[in-house]
Amino acid sequence: MKVPVAILGATGYVGQRLVSLLADHPYFEIVRLVASPKSAGQSYGQRMAGNWQLSDCELPAQLSAAKIYAPEPLEEALGPAKLVFSALAMEKDEILKLEEEIARSERIVLSNNSAHRWTPDVPLLIPEINAQQLEVLAAQKRRLGTQKGFIIAKPNCSIQAYVPALTPLLDCGLEEVFVATYQAVSGAGKRLSDWPEMQENMIPYIGGEEEKSESEPLKVWGQIKAGQIEKAKAPIISAHCCRVAVPEGHSAVVSFKLKQKLSQAEILDRWAAFNRDLPSLGLPNAPENFLSYYAEADRPQAKLDLRSEKGMGISIGRLREDPIFDYKFVCLSHNTLRGAAGGSVLSAELLYRLGYFEE
Ligand code: NAP
């Protein structure tokens, strides 16, 4: 029996990715598509005619006639769904309330939104990095008064290339990180063709992004203490976040300083060896190679390397000495796959394999 799922924000950029990943999934079956009241009542095919934004896949034909629901009334919107993927562009307070209400209805919520990222008993999950944060769910369920319902958040897309690359270096005393991100237009839920100011341009500001890029890694690396996730105390991160005229793919350039010095060869070995456990579970969207290093001087590039491991791998290149810090490198991740929909689906696959959906 497949687990019945609902997608909130199914008409948005991340929602479309969720639809394409879940339409023919071995563990999950889409039973509800939810969007704003202005889309509700239309069929998915009608609503998306001329609005399907993904250039690398088509709208799944079997969902063309599916009806779109509004979020209210909630039980009608979610129907038999036991798992809810949330990718809404709504006010933070509204999302906080809605996601908690869904968890209290004994459903599992996997959220792409920022609303619950700093709720202390909500894991900020990247399955390859911090699956141990799932242990905080017992405390969250006690707080919510639920048996099965809970919320898991996924971190911001901007951090999803450099946090994986830095994680294998943490035990060497990662002290200081400087990062500049070059983020794709789809990260704002847009296409280049619909955003004239962005064409042939770079905009050196993305509201709220630098704060998230500096603070969220510390929760990802945090440990559970007394039923809450306590954020890591180091490293200190300084981030510049820029929007660039690239359709998909967030790149980052990173410089970092370690207490315990490593050679370049040792860093490359750590990247090559990192996360050998998750692939052994055979999850459909788990990359075989989570971190891939390119020896060519001009890689990784969004155009060439974005689909590495079906968009779920992290591409790294240009590791070299830094005259101010110890080393610097370049990295790239797919913002709507690894950084959003694919990351949530991988988290759901892990929960499935760990038995969270068994009766
Ligand atoms: P988007 O393309 O603007 O889509 C927003 C979705 O929310 C649409 O389905 C929209 O439905 C729905 N919505 C808006 N108001 C609503 C309401 N009042 N009730 C119910 N549904 C409502 O946004 P997106 O880029 O997919 O991002 C969605 C979320 O994921 C955001 O929180 C974003 O920060 C996060 N995220 C995005 C990315 C990325 O790369 N794009 C990466 C990580 C995280 P209608 O079509 O009916 O308006």
PDB file of C-alpha atoms and ligand atoms in Angstrom, residues 9-15 35-39 47 53 71 87-90 112-114 117 154 157 186-189 335-336 339-340, ligand 1:
ATOM      1  CA  GLY A   9       1.369  24.876  -2.979  1.00  0.00           C
ATOM      2  CA  ALA A  10       1.088  22.353  -5.834  1.00  0.00           C
ATOM      3  CA  THR A  11       0.851  25.099  -8.474  1.00  0.00           C
ATOM      4  CA  GLY A  12       4.091  26.844  -7.404  1.00  0.00           C
ATOM      5  CA  TYR A  13       7.627  26.202  -8.569  1.00  0.00           C
ATOM      6  CA  VAL A  14       8.508  23.846  -5.705  1.00  0.00           C
ATOM      7  CA  GLY A  15       5.023  22.315  -5.863  1.00  0.00           C
ATOM      8  CA  ALA A  35      -3.215  25.831  -3.711  1.00  0.00           C
ATOM      9  CA  SER A  36      -4.729  29.256  -3.027  1.00  0.00           C
ATOM     10  CA  PRO A  37      -8.497  29.838  -3.150  1.00  0.00           C
ATOM     11  CA  LYS A  38      -8.034  31.482  -6.584  1.00  0.00           C
ATOM     12  CA  SER A  39      -6.823  28.175  -8.073  1.00  0.00           C
ATOM     13  CA  ARG A  47      -4.714  25.737 -13.934  1.00  0.00           C
ATOM     14  CA  GLN A  53       7.450  26.219 -15.293  1.00  0.00           C
ATOM     15  CA  PRO A  71      -6.546  24.836   2.350  1.00  0.00           C
ATOM     16  CA  ALA A  87       5.502  24.551  -0.232  1.00  0.00           C
ATOM     17  CA  LEU A  88       3.362  27.624   0.258  1.00  0.00           C
ATOM     18  CA  ALA A  89       4.052  31.286  -0.355  1.00  0.00           C
ATOM     19  CA  MET A  90       1.969  32.661   2.529  1.00  0.00           C
ATOM     20  CA  ASN A 112       9.830  23.686   2.517  1.00  0.00           C
ATOM     21  CA  ASN A 113       8.772  26.909   4.226  1.00  0.00           C
ATOM     22  CA  SER A 114      10.891  28.880   6.671  1.00  0.00           C
ATOM     23  CA  ARG A 117      12.828  26.243  10.902  1.00  0.00           C
ATOM     24  CA  LYS A 154      13.993  21.578   5.323  1.00  0.00           C
ATOM     25  CA  CYS A 157      18.077  26.360  -0.516  1.00  0.00           C
ATOM     26  CA  SER A 186      13.755  29.849  -9.790  1.00  0.00           C
ATOM     27  CA  GLY A 187      14.769  30.274  -6.135  1.00  0.00           C
ATOM     28  CA  ALA A 188      12.314  33.168  -6.110  1.00  0.00           C
ATOM     29  CA  GLY A 189       9.633  30.965  -7.742  1.00  0.00           C
ATOM     30  CA  ASN A 335      17.829  24.630  -5.722  1.00  0.00           C
ATOM     31  CA  THR A 336      14.414  23.156  -6.526  1.00  0.00           C
ATOM     32  CA  GLY A 339      17.393  22.454  -2.129  1.00  0.00           C
ATOM     33  CA  ALA A 340      13.607  22.009  -1.997  1.00  0.00           C
TER      34      ALA A 340
HETATM   35  P1  NAP B   1       5.629  29.990  -5.664  1.00  0.00           P
HETATM   36  O1  NAP B   1       6.091  29.484  -6.973  1.00  0.00           O
HETATM   37  O2  NAP B   1       5.286  31.431  -5.516  1.00  0.00           O
HETATM   38  O3  NAP B   1       4.336  29.103  -5.241  1.00  0.00           O
HETATM   39  C1  NAP B   1       3.562  29.425  -4.112  1.00  0.00           C
HETATM   40  C2  NAP B   1       2.448  28.417  -3.911  1.00  0.00           C
HETATM   41  O4  NAP B   1       1.699  28.815  -2.735  1.00  0.00           O
HETATM   42  C3  NAP B   1       1.428  28.363  -5.060  1.00  0.00           C
HETATM   43  O5  NAP B   1       0.959  27.038  -5.210  1.00  0.00           O
HETATM   44  C4  NAP B   1       0.286  29.239  -4.546  1.00  0.00           C
HETATM   45  O6  NAP B   1      -0.995  28.911  -5.092  1.00  0.00           O
HETATM   46  C5  NAP B   1       0.305  28.867  -3.063  1.00  0.00           C
HETATM   47  N1  NAP B   1      -0.381  29.861  -2.240  1.00  0.00           N
HETATM   48  C6  NAP B   1      -0.166  31.199  -2.211  1.00  0.00           C
HETATM   49  N2  NAP B   1      -1.040  31.776  -1.341  1.00  0.00           N
HETATM   50  C7  NAP B   1      -1.805  30.773  -0.840  1.00  0.00           C
HETATM   51  C8  NAP B   1      -2.893  30.718   0.088  1.00  0.00           C
HETATM   52  N3  NAP B   1      -3.370  31.815   0.667  1.00  0.00           N
HETATM   53  N4  NAP B   1      -3.445  29.512   0.363  1.00  0.00           N
HETATM   54  C9  NAP B   1      -2.970  28.381  -0.226  1.00  0.00           C
HETATM   55  N5  NAP B   1      -1.964  28.374  -1.127  1.00  0.00           N
HETATM   56  C10 NAP B   1      -1.375  29.548  -1.408  1.00  0.00           C
HETATM   57  O7  NAP B   1       6.699  29.684  -4.517  1.00  0.00           O
HETATM   58  P2  NAP B   1       7.877  28.581  -4.505  1.00  0.00           P
HETATM   59  O8  NAP B   1       9.106  29.122  -5.076  1.00  0.00           O
HETATM   60  O9  NAP B   1       7.336  27.300  -5.011  1.00  0.00           O
HETATM   61  O10 NAP B   1       8.157  28.474  -2.933  1.00  0.00           O
HETATM   62  C11 NAP B   1       7.232  27.869  -2.043  1.00  0.00           C
HETATM   63  C12 NAP B   1       7.876  27.810  -0.670  1.00  0.00           C
HETATM   64  O11 NAP B   1       9.077  27.042  -0.731  1.00  0.00           O
HETATM   65  C13 NAP B   1       8.274  29.193  -0.122  1.00  0.00           C
HETATM   66  O12 NAP B   1       8.103  29.189   1.273  1.00  0.00           O
HETATM   67  C14 NAP B   1       9.755  29.281  -0.481  1.00  0.00           C
HETATM   68  O13 NAP B   1      10.452  30.135   0.381  1.00  0.00           O
HETATM   69  C15 NAP B   1      10.184  27.840  -0.291  1.00  0.00           C
HETATM   70  N6  NAP B   1      11.376  27.429  -1.055  1.00  0.00           N
HETATM   71  C16 NAP B   1      11.495  27.709  -2.387  1.00  0.00           C
HETATM   72  C17 NAP B   1      12.632  27.284  -3.085  1.00  0.00           C
HETATM   73  C18 NAP B   1      12.854  27.538  -4.544  1.00  0.00           C
HETATM   74  O14 NAP B   1      13.957  27.213  -5.048  1.00  0.00           O
HETATM   75  N7  NAP B   1      11.886  28.074  -5.285  1.00  0.00           N
HETATM   76  C19 NAP B   1      13.629  26.579  -2.401  1.00  0.00           C
HETATM   77  C20 NAP B   1      13.458  26.288  -1.048  1.00  0.00           C
HETATM   78  C21 NAP B   1      12.335  26.720  -0.395  1.00  0.00           C
HETATM   79  P3  NAP B   1      -1.635  29.772  -6.331  1.00  0.00           P
HETATM   80  O15 NAP B   1      -0.918  29.321  -7.568  1.00  0.00           O
HETATM   81  O16 NAP B   1      -3.054  29.364  -6.312  1.00  0.00           O
HETATM   82  O17 NAP B   1      -1.400  31.215  -6.001  1.00  0.00           O
END
